[in-house]
Amino acid sequence: MSRIIKGFSKLTREEKIKKLQETYELPDDFPDRLARYRHSGQQDLFDDFSENTLSNYFLPFGVAPNFLIDDKMYVVPMVVEESSVVAAASRAASFWAANGGFKTKIIDSLKKGHIWFKWNGPKISFDTFPKTLENKLTEAVSSITANMEKRGGGIRGMKILPLEEMQTIFQLEVYFETVDSMGANFINSCLEGMKAPLQEFFRTQEDFKQYGDIEIVMAILSNYTTECIVTAQVECPVSALKPFAPELSPEFFAHRFKTAMDIAWMDTSRAVTHNKGIFNGTDAVIIATGNDFRAAEAAGHAWAAKDGQYRSLSKCEISEKGIFKMELTIPLALGTVGGLTRLHPLAGLAIEMLGNPSATELMSIAASAGLANNFSAVASLVTTGIQKGHMKLHLINLLNSQGASAIEKEAAANYFKTRNVSARAVEEFLENFRKQRNEQ
Ligand code: MEV
C-alpha cells in the first residue's frame, strides 16, 4: 500500500522536498532543479500565491503590438507556451490596424451568484421579488457591500426560481456589479452572508410555516456570466484581404474563409478546435493580466452550447457590397483590480502597459485578441495550412530539445528556410551537420 504523507502542508519547503524524496521515486537532482527556478528577490510573494509551492513554473511573457481597438492603439501582453500564437495575433493586429481596427461593444457587465436551497413548499418563483426580502438580504451584507457601492458597484437585483428538474430545489439568484474587480470573493462573501437571513425570511412567513424550514445546500457565484458579455468585430472590403491569400483571389479566399466559419458553426468537432483558437488569444491576455482563465473558458464553452449544440463563438458574413465582417461574442468576467491582477509583478506590469484599463476595457482587449487569433488561424487553415508557420516557429524548440549550439541553430535556420520542419528532419539535419564538422 502506498504511504500517505500526513501534515505535508505544515512542513517547511526544505522538509517538504526531503519528505517527497523519501516517499516517491524522484530524480536525484530534484532539489537543485527546483532551486534553479526560484526567484532571488520575490520568492516569498510567489510562494504565497498558492500552497505547497516548491519553485516557479516559467512561461513566456510576450507582446503583440499594433492592436487598434475602439480607435486606441495597444501593445497587448500575452502569456502563452504555444509557438505561433503571439505571431498570429501580431499579424492579424497589424492587418486590422490598417483596416479600421477592432470595434467592441460591452453588452453588459453584471455577475451573478446563487444560494441553492431545499424547501418542501410549492414551486414559487418570485419574479417580482418581495421588497422586504430584498431589503433584508441587502441590509445583512451592507458591511461587505459598502466599499463596492462607493466604487459604483453593489447588488443589482434578485429573484427566486425553482429548479424545475429537481423536486424541492430552489435558487436565490443575485446580480452584482463589481466594477473593475472580477469580484469572486465579494460575491461569495455576500451570498454566504445572505444564507441565514434567507432562512429567517422563510421561517417568519405565516403562509410558509406549514412547509417547515428551508435547508441551504450551498452558496456560490456562477461562472456562467451570461450578463457579462462582449462583442468584438472587424470588417473590411473583401479586396483588402489580398495579403492573406497571395495565390488566390481575395473573393475566393473570403468565400472559403466563410465556408470554414460556417463549418465551425454547424459541426461540434470543428467548433471545439475553432474556439480553442479563439482562447489561444483570449487566455493569453487573461493569464498575462492575472485573471482566471478557467472561469473564462468554462463560461465561453457553456455559452457556445447555449442553444443545445456546441457551436463556434465567432461568425462571418460577406455582404452583397463585398464587405467582409467577422464577429466574436463571448462572456468574459475580468478584473483589473483585486485578486492577482496587481499582486503578481508581471500582471501588474501588463495592466499598466494597457494603460490601466477598466474591467470592461480589458474585456474588449481580450475579446479582440481572441478574434485576432481566430482570424489568423482560419486564414492559414484555408490557405497554406497551419503547420508551415507553426513548425517554423517550433523549430527553435526542436533544436533546443536536441541541445543545439548557437552555430547549429543559425545553420538550421538557413537550412529550413526552404524545407519542411519536423522532429525527424531536425534530428537528421543535426546528425549530418555534426558529422560534417567533425570531418573538417
Ligand atoms: C491551434 O492552437 C489552434 C487552431 O487549431 C485553431 C483552429 O483550428 O481554428 C489552429
CSV table of C-alpha atoms and ligand atoms in Angstrom, one decimal:
chain,number,residue,atom,x,y,z
A,1,MET,CA,0.0,0.0,0.0
A,2,SER,CA,1.3,3.4,-0.8
A,3,ARG,CA,2.3,5.6,2.1
A,4,ILE,CA,0.2,8.6,2.9
A,5,ILE,CA,2.1,11.8,3.9
A,6,LYS,CA,0.5,13.4,6.9
A,7,GLY,CA,0.8,17.1,7.7
A,8,PHE,CA,2.6,17.9,4.5
A,9,SER,CA,1.4,21.5,4.3
A,10,LYS,CA,2.9,22.3,7.7
A,11,LEU,CA,6.4,21.3,6.7
A,12,THR,CA,9.0,23.9,5.6
A,13,ARG,CA,9.9,23.9,1.9
A,14,GLU,CA,13.1,22.0,2.6
A,15,GLU,CA,11.3,19.5,4.7
A,16,LYS,CA,8.7,19.0,2.0
A,17,ILE,CA,11.3,18.3,-0.6
A,18,LYS,CA,13.0,15.8,1.7
A,19,LYS,CA,9.7,14.1,2.5
A,20,LEU,CA,8.9,13.8,-1.2
A,21,GLN,CA,12.3,12.3,-1.9
A,22,GLU,CA,11.8,9.7,0.9
A,23,THR,CA,8.3,8.9,-0.3
A,24,TYR,CA,8.4,9.0,-4.1
A,25,GLU,CA,11.0,8.0,-6.7
A,26,LEU,CA,12.2,11.4,-7.8
A,27,PRO,CA,15.2,12.4,-9.8
A,28,ASP,CA,18.4,12.8,-7.7
A,29,ASP,CA,18.7,16.4,-8.7
A,30,PHE,CA,15.1,17.2,-7.8
A,31,PRO,CA,16.1,19.8,-5.1
A,32,ASP,CA,18.6,21.5,-7.4
A,33,ARG,CA,16.3,21.7,-10.3
A,34,LEU,CA,13.6,23.3,-8.2
A,35,ALA,CA,16.1,25.7,-6.7
A,36,ARG,CA,17.3,26.9,-10.1
A,37,TYR,CA,13.9,28.5,-10.9
A,38,ARG,CA,13.3,30.2,-7.5
A,39,HIS,CA,13.3,33.9,-7.6
A,40,SER,CA,16.1,35.7,-5.8
A,41,GLY,CA,14.2,38.7,-4.6
A,42,GLN,CA,10.4,38.0,-4.5
A,43,GLN,CA,10.1,34.2,-3.8
A,44,ASP,CA,8.0,34.8,-0.6
A,45,LEU,CA,5.4,36.6,-2.7
A,46,PHE,CA,5.3,33.8,-5.3
A,47,ASP,CA,5.2,31.2,-2.6
A,48,ASP,CA,2.1,32.8,-1.1
A,49,PHE,CA,0.0,32.7,-4.3
A,50,SER,CA,-0.6,29.0,-3.8
A,51,GLU,CA,0.1,26.2,-1.3
A,52,ASN,CA,3.0,23.7,-1.1
A,53,THR,CA,5.0,25.9,-3.5
A,54,LEU,CA,8.4,24.4,-4.3
A,55,SER,CA,9.5,26.6,-7.2
A,56,ASN,CA,8.2,28.7,-10.1
A,57,TYR,CA,7.0,27.5,-13.5
A,58,PHE,CA,8.1,29.8,-16.2
A,59,LEU,CA,6.0,30.8,-19.2
A,60,PRO,CA,6.9,33.3,-21.9
A,61,PHE,CA,5.6,36.9,-21.3
A,62,GLY,CA,5.3,38.1,-24.9
A,63,VAL,CA,3.6,41.1,-26.6
A,64,ALA,CA,1.6,41.7,-29.7
A,65,PRO,CA,1.9,45.3,-30.8
A,66,ASN,CA,-0.4,47.3,-33.2
A,67,PHE,CA,-3.7,46.3,-31.7
A,68,LEU,CA,-6.1,49.1,-32.7
A,69,ILE,CA,-9.2,48.6,-30.5
A,70,ASP,CA,-12.0,51.1,-30.4
A,71,ASP,CA,-9.7,53.7,-32.0
A,72,LYS,CA,-7.0,53.3,-29.3
A,73,MET,CA,-3.6,51.6,-30.0
A,74,TYR,CA,-2.4,49.0,-27.6
A,75,VAL,CA,0.6,46.7,-27.2
A,76,VAL,CA,-1.1,43.6,-25.9
A,77,PRO,CA,0.8,41.4,-23.3
A,78,MET,CA,0.3,37.7,-23.9
A,79,VAL,CA,1.4,34.7,-21.8
A,80,VAL,CA,1.3,31.5,-23.7
A,81,GLU,CA,3.5,28.5,-24.2
A,82,GLU,CA,2.4,27.6,-27.8
A,83,SER,CA,4.6,28.9,-30.5
A,84,SER,CA,2.9,30.9,-33.2
A,85,VAL,CA,0.0,32.2,-31.0
A,86,VAL,CA,1.7,35.6,-30.4
A,87,ALA,CA,2.9,35.8,-34.0
A,88,ALA,CA,-0.6,35.0,-35.3
A,89,ALA,CA,-2.1,37.7,-33.0
A,90,SER,CA,0.5,40.2,-34.1
A,91,ARG,CA,0.0,39.5,-37.8
A,92,ALA,CA,-3.8,39.9,-37.5
A,93,ALA,CA,-3.4,43.0,-35.3
A,94,SER,CA,-1.2,44.8,-37.9
A,95,PHE,CA,-3.5,43.9,-40.7
A,96,TRP,CA,-6.7,45.1,-38.9
A,97,ALA,CA,-5.0,48.2,-37.6
A,98,ALA,CA,-4.6,49.2,-41.3
A,99,ASN,CA,-8.2,48.3,-41.9
A,100,GLY,CA,-10.2,50.1,-39.2
A,101,GLY,CA,-9.2,48.1,-36.2
A,102,PHE,CA,-11.3,46.1,-33.8
A,103,LYS,CA,-14.6,47.6,-32.7
A,104,THR,CA,-16.1,46.2,-29.5
A,105,LYS,CA,-19.4,46.5,-27.6
A,106,ILE,CA,-19.9,45.6,-23.9
A,107,ILE,CA,-23.4,44.1,-23.8
A,108,ASP,CA,-23.5,44.0,-20.0
A,109,SER,CA,-21.1,43.7,-17.1
A,110,LEU,CA,-23.2,42.0,-14.4
A,111,LYS,CA,-22.2,38.9,-12.5
A,112,LYS,CA,-24.4,36.5,-10.7
A,113,GLY,CA,-24.4,34.0,-7.9
A,114,HIS,CA,-26.8,31.6,-6.2
A,115,ILE,CA,-28.0,30.3,-2.9
A,116,TRP,CA,-29.3,26.8,-3.6
A,117,PHE,CA,-31.8,25.6,-1.1
A,118,LYS,CA,-34.3,22.8,-0.4
A,119,TRP,CA,-37.9,23.5,0.5
A,120,ASN,CA,-40.9,21.4,0.7
A,121,GLY,CA,-43.3,24.2,-0.3
A,122,PRO,CA,-44.9,24.9,-3.7
A,123,LYS,CA,-42.8,25.8,-6.7
A,124,ILE,CA,-42.9,29.5,-6.1
A,125,SER,CA,-41.0,31.9,-8.3
A,126,PHE,CA,-40.5,35.5,-7.2
A,127,ASP,CA,-40.4,37.4,-10.5
A,128,THR,CA,-41.5,40.4,-8.6
A,129,PHE,CA,-39.1,40.0,-5.8
A,130,PRO,CA,-40.5,40.9,-2.4
A,131,LYS,CA,-39.0,44.2,-1.4
A,132,THR,CA,-39.0,43.2,2.3
A,133,LEU,CA,-36.8,40.2,1.4
A,134,GLU,CA,-34.5,42.2,-0.9
A,135,ASN,CA,-34.0,44.8,1.8
A,136,LYS,CA,-33.4,42.2,4.4
A,137,LEU,CA,-30.8,40.4,2.4
A,138,THR,CA,-29.1,43.6,1.2
A,139,GLU,CA,-29.0,45.0,4.7
A,140,ALA,CA,-27.5,41.8,6.1
A,141,VAL,CA,-24.4,42.2,3.8
A,142,SER,CA,-24.2,46.0,4.0
A,143,SER,CA,-20.8,45.9,5.7
A,144,ILE,CA,-19.5,43.8,2.7
A,145,THR,CA,-21.1,46.0,0.0
A,146,ALA,CA,-20.2,49.4,1.5
A,147,ASN,CA,-16.9,49.8,-0.3
A,148,MET,CA,-18.1,48.3,-3.6
A,149,GLU,CA,-21.0,50.8,-3.5
A,150,LYS,CA,-18.5,53.7,-3.1
A,151,ARG,CA,-16.8,52.4,-6.3
A,152,GLY,CA,-20.2,52.4,-8.1
A,153,GLY,CA,-21.0,48.7,-7.7
A,154,GLY,CA,-23.1,46.6,-5.4
A,155,ILE,CA,-26.2,44.4,-5.6
A,156,ARG,CA,-28.3,44.9,-8.7
A,157,GLY,CA,-31.3,42.6,-8.2
A,158,MET,CA,-32.5,39.2,-7.0
A,159,LYS,CA,-35.0,36.5,-7.9
A,160,ILE,CA,-36.1,33.1,-6.6
A,161,LEU,CA,-36.7,30.3,-9.1
A,162,PRO,CA,-37.5,26.6,-8.7
A,163,LEU,CA,-35.1,24.2,-10.3
A,164,GLU,CA,-37.7,22.5,-12.5
A,165,GLU,CA,-35.6,19.3,-13.0
A,166,MET,CA,-35.3,18.7,-9.2
A,167,GLN,CA,-38.1,18.4,-6.8
A,168,THR,CA,-37.8,20.8,-3.8
A,169,ILE,CA,-34.7,22.6,-5.0
A,170,PHE,CA,-34.8,26.4,-5.5
A,171,GLN,CA,-32.3,29.1,-6.2
A,172,LEU,CA,-32.0,32.6,-5.0
A,173,GLU,CA,-30.2,34.3,-7.9
A,174,VAL,CA,-28.5,37.6,-7.0
A,175,TYR,CA,-26.9,40.0,-9.6
A,176,PHE,CA,-23.8,42.1,-8.8
A,177,GLU,CA,-21.9,44.9,-10.4
A,178,THR,CA,-18.3,44.5,-9.3
A,179,VAL,CA,-16.9,47.5,-11.3
A,180,ASP,CA,-13.2,46.8,-12.0
A,181,SER,CA,-12.8,43.7,-9.9
A,182,MET,CA,-13.7,40.2,-11.1
A,183,GLY,CA,-15.4,40.1,-7.7
A,184,ALA,CA,-15.4,36.4,-6.9
A,185,ASN,CA,-14.6,36.9,-3.2
A,186,PHE,CA,-17.0,39.8,-2.9
A,187,ILE,CA,-19.9,37.8,-4.5
A,188,ASN,CA,-19.2,34.7,-2.4
A,189,SER,CA,-19.0,36.7,0.8
A,190,CYS,CA,-22.3,38.4,0.0
A,191,LEU,CA,-24.0,35.1,-0.8
A,192,GLU,CA,-22.7,33.4,2.3
A,193,GLY,CA,-23.8,36.5,4.4
A,194,MET,CA,-27.4,36.1,2.9
A,195,LYS,CA,-27.8,32.4,3.9
A,196,ALA,CA,-29.1,33.0,7.5
A,197,PRO,CA,-31.4,35.9,6.6
A,198,LEU,CA,-32.9,34.0,3.7
A,199,GLN,CA,-33.7,31.1,6.1
A,200,GLU,CA,-35.1,33.5,8.6
A,201,PHE,CA,-37.3,35.1,6.0
A,202,PHE,CA,-39.0,31.8,5.1
A,203,ARG,CA,-39.3,30.9,8.8
A,204,THR,CA,-41.2,34.1,9.6
A,205,GLN,CA,-43.7,34.0,6.7
A,206,GLU,CA,-47.1,32.8,8.1
A,207,ASP,CA,-48.0,31.2,4.7
A,208,PHE,CA,-44.8,29.2,4.6
A,209,LYS,CA,-44.8,27.8,8.2
A,210,GLN,CA,-46.7,24.6,7.2
A,211,TYR,CA,-43.8,23.6,4.9
A,212,GLY,CA,-41.0,23.8,7.5
A,213,ASP,CA,-37.6,25.5,7.3
A,214,ILE,CA,-35.6,25.8,4.1
A,215,GLU,CA,-32.3,23.9,4.1
A,216,ILE,CA,-29.4,25.8,2.4
A,217,VAL,CA,-27.4,23.4,0.2
A,218,MET,CA,-24.7,25.9,-1.0
A,219,ALA,CA,-24.0,29.5,-1.9
A,220,ILE,CA,-21.6,30.3,-4.8
A,221,LEU,CA,-21.1,32.6,-7.7
A,222,SER,CA,-21.8,31.3,-11.1
A,223,ASN,CA,-19.0,31.4,-13.7
A,224,TYR,CA,-21.7,31.3,-16.4
A,225,THR,CA,-21.6,35.0,-16.7
A,226,THR,CA,-24.3,35.4,-19.3
A,227,GLU,CA,-24.8,39.1,-18.2
A,228,CYS,CA,-21.2,39.9,-18.7
A,229,ILE,CA,-20.7,39.8,-22.5
A,230,VAL,CA,-18.5,41.5,-25.0
A,231,THR,CA,-18.6,41.6,-28.8
A,232,ALA,CA,-15.6,42.3,-30.9
A,233,GLN,CA,-15.8,42.9,-34.6
A,234,VAL,CA,-13.7,43.6,-37.7
A,235,GLU,CA,-14.7,44.5,-41.2
A,236,CYS,CA,-13.0,45.4,-44.5
A,237,PRO,CA,-13.7,45.3,-48.2
A,238,VAL,CA,-13.0,41.8,-49.5
A,239,SER,CA,-10.4,43.2,-51.8
A,240,ALA,CA,-8.3,44.3,-48.8
A,241,LEU,CA,-7.8,40.6,-47.8
A,242,LYS,CA,-5.3,40.1,-50.6
A,243,PRO,CA,-2.2,39.8,-48.2
A,244,PHE,CA,-3.7,36.7,-46.7
A,245,ALA,CA,-4.2,34.9,-49.9
A,246,PRO,CA,-1.4,35.8,-52.3
A,247,GLU,CA,-2.1,32.8,-54.5
A,248,LEU,CA,-5.9,33.1,-54.5
A,249,SER,CA,-8.2,35.9,-55.5
A,250,PRO,CA,-9.4,37.8,-52.3
A,251,GLU,CA,-13.0,36.9,-53.3
A,252,PHE,CA,-12.2,33.2,-53.4
A,253,PHE,CA,-10.3,33.4,-50.1
A,254,ALA,CA,-13.2,35.3,-48.4
A,255,HIS,CA,-15.7,32.7,-49.5
A,256,ARG,CA,-13.6,29.8,-48.5
A,257,PHE,CA,-12.9,31.6,-45.2
A,258,LYS,CA,-16.7,31.9,-44.7
A,259,THR,CA,-17.2,28.3,-45.5
A,260,ALA,CA,-14.7,27.3,-42.8
A,261,MET,CA,-16.5,29.6,-40.3
A,262,ASP,CA,-19.9,28.1,-41.3
A,263,ILE,CA,-18.5,24.6,-40.7
A,264,ALA,CA,-17.4,25.6,-37.2
A,265,TRP,CA,-21.0,26.9,-36.6
A,266,MET,CA,-22.6,23.6,-37.8
A,267,ASP,CA,-20.2,20.9,-36.6
A,268,THR,CA,-19.2,20.5,-32.9
A,269,SER,CA,-15.9,18.7,-33.5
A,270,ARG,CA,-14.7,21.6,-35.6
A,271,ALA,CA,-16.3,24.2,-33.3
A,272,VAL,CA,-14.3,23.0,-30.3
A,273,THR,CA,-11.0,23.4,-32.2
A,274,HIS,CA,-12.2,26.7,-33.7
A,275,ASN,CA,-13.0,28.0,-30.2
A,276,LYS,CA,-9.7,26.7,-28.9
A,277,GLY,CA,-8.1,29.0,-31.4
A,278,ILE,CA,-10.1,31.9,-30.0
A,279,PHE,CA,-9.0,31.1,-26.5
A,280,ASN,CA,-5.4,30.9,-27.6
A,281,GLY,CA,-5.5,34.7,-27.8
A,282,THR,CA,-8.1,35.4,-25.1
A,283,ASP,CA,-6.5,33.2,-22.5
A,284,ALA,CA,-3.0,34.6,-23.2
A,285,VAL,CA,-4.3,38.1,-22.3
A,286,ILE,CA,-6.3,36.8,-19.3
A,287,ILE,CA,-3.2,35.0,-17.9
A,288,ALA,CA,-0.9,37.9,-18.6
A,289,THR,CA,-3.2,40.2,-16.6
A,290,GLY,CA,-3.6,37.8,-13.6
A,291,ASN,CA,-7.2,36.9,-14.4
A,292,ASP,CA,-8.9,33.5,-14.1
A,293,PHE,CA,-8.7,31.7,-17.4
A,294,ARG,CA,-10.5,28.6,-16.1
A,295,ALA,CA,-13.6,30.8,-15.3
A,296,ALA,CA,-13.5,32.4,-18.8
A,297,GLU,CA,-13.1,29.1,-20.6
A,298,ALA,CA,-15.9,27.4,-18.6
A,299,ALA,CA,-18.3,30.4,-19.4
A,300,GLY,CA,-17.2,30.5,-23.0
A,301,HIS,CA,-17.8,26.9,-23.7
A,302,ALA,CA,-21.2,26.9,-21.9
A,303,TRP,CA,-22.1,30.0,-24.0
A,304,ALA,CA,-21.0,28.1,-27.2
A,305,ALA,CA,-23.6,25.4,-26.3
A,306,LYS,CA,-26.4,27.7,-25.2
A,307,ASP,CA,-28.8,26.6,-27.9
A,308,GLY,CA,-28.3,22.9,-27.1
A,309,GLN,CA,-25.5,22.3,-29.6
A,310,TYR,CA,-21.9,23.4,-29.1
A,311,ARG,CA,-21.1,25.9,-31.8
A,312,SER,CA,-18.4,28.4,-32.8
A,313,LEU,CA,-18.2,31.6,-30.8
A,314,SER,CA,-17.5,33.7,-33.9
A,315,LYS,CA,-19.3,34.2,-37.2
A,316,CYS,CA,-18.5,35.7,-40.5
A,317,GLU,CA,-20.5,37.5,-43.2
A,318,ILE,CA,-19.8,38.8,-46.7
A,319,SER,CA,-22.3,41.4,-47.8
A,320,GLU,CA,-23.5,41.9,-51.3
A,321,LYS,CA,-21.4,45.1,-51.4
A,322,GLY,CA,-18.3,43.0,-50.9
A,323,ILE,CA,-17.7,43.8,-47.2
A,324,PHE,CA,-16.1,41.0,-45.1
A,325,LYS,CA,-17.2,41.1,-41.5
A,326,MET,CA,-16.2,38.8,-38.6
A,327,GLU,CA,-17.6,38.9,-35.1
A,328,LEU,CA,-16.9,37.2,-31.8
A,329,THR,CA,-19.4,37.3,-28.9
A,330,ILE,CA,-18.1,35.9,-25.6
A,331,PRO,CA,-18.8,36.1,-21.9
A,332,LEU,CA,-15.7,37.4,-20.1
A,333,ALA,CA,-15.7,38.2,-16.4
A,334,LEU,CA,-12.4,40.0,-15.9
A,335,GLY,CA,-10.9,42.4,-13.4
A,336,THR,CA,-8.1,45.0,-13.4
A,337,VAL,CA,-8.0,45.4,-9.6
A,338,GLY,CA,-8.0,42.8,-6.9
A,339,GLY,CA,-7.0,39.2,-7.0
A,340,LEU,CA,-3.6,38.6,-8.6
A,341,THR,CA,-4.0,41.5,-11.0
A,342,ARG,CA,-1.8,43.9,-9.1
A,343,LEU,CA,-0.1,41.5,-6.8
A,344,HIS,CA,1.7,39.5,-9.5
A,345,PRO,CA,4.5,41.8,-10.6
A,346,LEU,CA,4.1,41.0,-14.3
A,347,ALA,CA,0.3,41.0,-14.2
A,348,GLY,CA,0.6,44.5,-12.7
A,349,LEU,CA,3.0,45.5,-15.5
A,350,ALA,CA,0.7,44.0,-18.1
A,351,ILE,CA,-2.2,46.1,-16.8
A,352,GLU,CA,0.0,49.2,-16.8
A,353,MET,CA,1.1,48.5,-20.4
A,354,LEU,CA,-2.5,48.5,-21.4
A,355,GLY,CA,-2.9,52.0,-19.8
A,356,ASN,CA,-4.6,50.8,-16.6
A,357,PRO,CA,-7.9,49.8,-18.3
A,358,SER,CA,-11.2,49.4,-16.6
A,359,ALA,CA,-12.5,45.8,-16.4
A,360,THR,CA,-14.8,46.4,-19.4
A,361,GLU,CA,-11.9,47.8,-21.5
A,362,LEU,CA,-9.9,44.7,-20.6
A,363,MET,CA,-12.9,42.6,-21.8
A,364,SER,CA,-12.7,44.4,-25.2
A,365,ILE,CA,-8.9,43.8,-25.4
A,366,ALA,CA,-9.1,40.1,-24.5
A,367,ALA,CA,-12.0,39.6,-27.0
A,368,SER,CA,-10.1,41.4,-29.7
A,369,ALA,CA,-7.0,39.2,-29.1
A,370,GLY,CA,-9.3,36.1,-29.4
A,371,LEU,CA,-10.8,37.4,-32.6
A,372,ALA,CA,-7.3,38.2,-34.0
A,373,ASN,CA,-6.0,34.7,-33.3
A,374,ASN,CA,-9.2,33.2,-34.7
A,375,PHE,CA,-8.8,35.2,-37.9
A,376,SER,CA,-5.2,34.2,-38.4
A,377,ALA,CA,-5.9,30.6,-37.7
A,378,VAL,CA,-8.8,30.3,-40.1
A,379,ALA,CA,-6.9,32.4,-42.7
A,380,SER,CA,-4.0,29.9,-42.5
A,381,LEU,CA,-6.2,26.8,-42.5
A,382,VAL,CA,-7.9,27.8,-45.7
A,383,THR,CA,-4.7,28.6,-47.5
A,384,THR,CA,-1.3,27.2,-46.5
A,385,GLY,CA,-2.4,25.2,-43.5
A,386,ILE,CA,-1.1,26.0,-40.1
A,387,GLN,CA,1.8,23.6,-39.9
A,388,LYS,CA,4.1,25.6,-42.2
A,389,GLY,CA,4.2,28.7,-39.9
A,390,HIS,CA,3.8,26.7,-36.8
A,391,MET,CA,6.7,24.4,-37.4
A,392,LYS,CA,8.9,27.2,-38.5
A,393,LEU,CA,8.4,28.8,-35.1
A,394,HIS,CA,8.6,25.5,-33.3
A,395,LEU,CA,12.0,24.8,-35.0
A,396,ILE,CA,13.8,26.5,-32.1
A,397,ASN,CA,12.1,24.3,-29.5
A,398,LEU,CA,13.1,21.2,-31.5
A,399,LEU,CA,16.7,22.5,-31.7
A,400,ASN,CA,16.8,23.3,-28.0
A,401,SER,CA,15.4,19.8,-27.1
A,402,GLN,CA,18.3,18.3,-29.1
A,403,GLY,CA,20.9,20.5,-27.4
A,404,ALA,CA,21.8,22.5,-30.5
A,405,SER,CA,24.6,25.1,-30.2
A,406,ALA,CA,24.3,28.7,-31.4
A,407,ILE,CA,26.1,27.8,-34.6
A,408,GLU,CA,23.9,24.8,-35.2
A,409,LYS,CA,20.8,27.0,-34.7
A,410,GLU,CA,22.0,29.5,-37.2
A,411,ALA,CA,22.7,26.8,-39.8
A,412,ALA,CA,19.4,25.2,-39.1
A,413,ALA,CA,17.5,28.5,-39.6
A,414,ASN,CA,19.1,28.8,-43.0
A,415,TYR,CA,18.6,25.2,-44.0
A,416,PHE,CA,14.9,25.1,-43.0
A,417,LYS,CA,14.1,28.4,-44.8
A,418,THR,CA,13.1,26.3,-47.8
A,419,ARG,CA,12.3,22.9,-46.2
A,420,ASN,CA,9.6,21.4,-44.1
A,421,VAL,CA,10.3,21.3,-40.4
A,422,SER,CA,9.7,18.1,-38.4
A,423,ALA,CA,11.3,16.5,-35.4
A,424,ARG,CA,12.9,13.8,-37.6
A,425,ALA,CA,14.1,16.4,-40.2
A,426,VAL,CA,15.8,18.4,-37.4
A,427,GLU,CA,17.4,15.3,-35.9
A,428,GLU,CA,18.8,14.3,-39.3
A,429,PHE,CA,20.0,17.9,-40.0
A,430,LEU,CA,21.9,17.9,-36.7
A,431,GLU,CA,23.4,14.5,-37.3
A,432,ASN,CA,24.7,15.5,-40.7
A,433,PHE,CA,25.8,18.9,-39.6
A,434,ARG,CA,27.8,17.5,-36.7
A,435,LYS,CA,29.3,14.7,-38.8
A,436,GLN,CA,30.4,17.2,-41.5
A,437,ARG,CA,32.0,19.5,-38.8
A,438,ASN,CA,33.8,16.5,-37.3
A,439,GLU,CA,35.2,15.5,-40.7
A,440,GLN,CA,36.6,19.0,-41.3
B,1,MEV,C1,-4.0,25.7,-32.6
B,1,MEV,O1,-3.6,26.1,-31.3
B,1,MEV,C2,-5.3,26.5,-32.9
B,1,MEV,C3,-6.0,26.1,-34.2
B,1,MEV,O2,-6.2,24.7,-34.3
B,1,MEV,C4,-7.3,26.8,-34.3
B,1,MEV,C5,-8.2,26.4,-35.4
B,1,MEV,O3,-8.1,25.3,-35.9
B,1,MEV,O4,-9.0,27.3,-35.8
B,1,MEV,C6,-5.2,26.4,-35.4
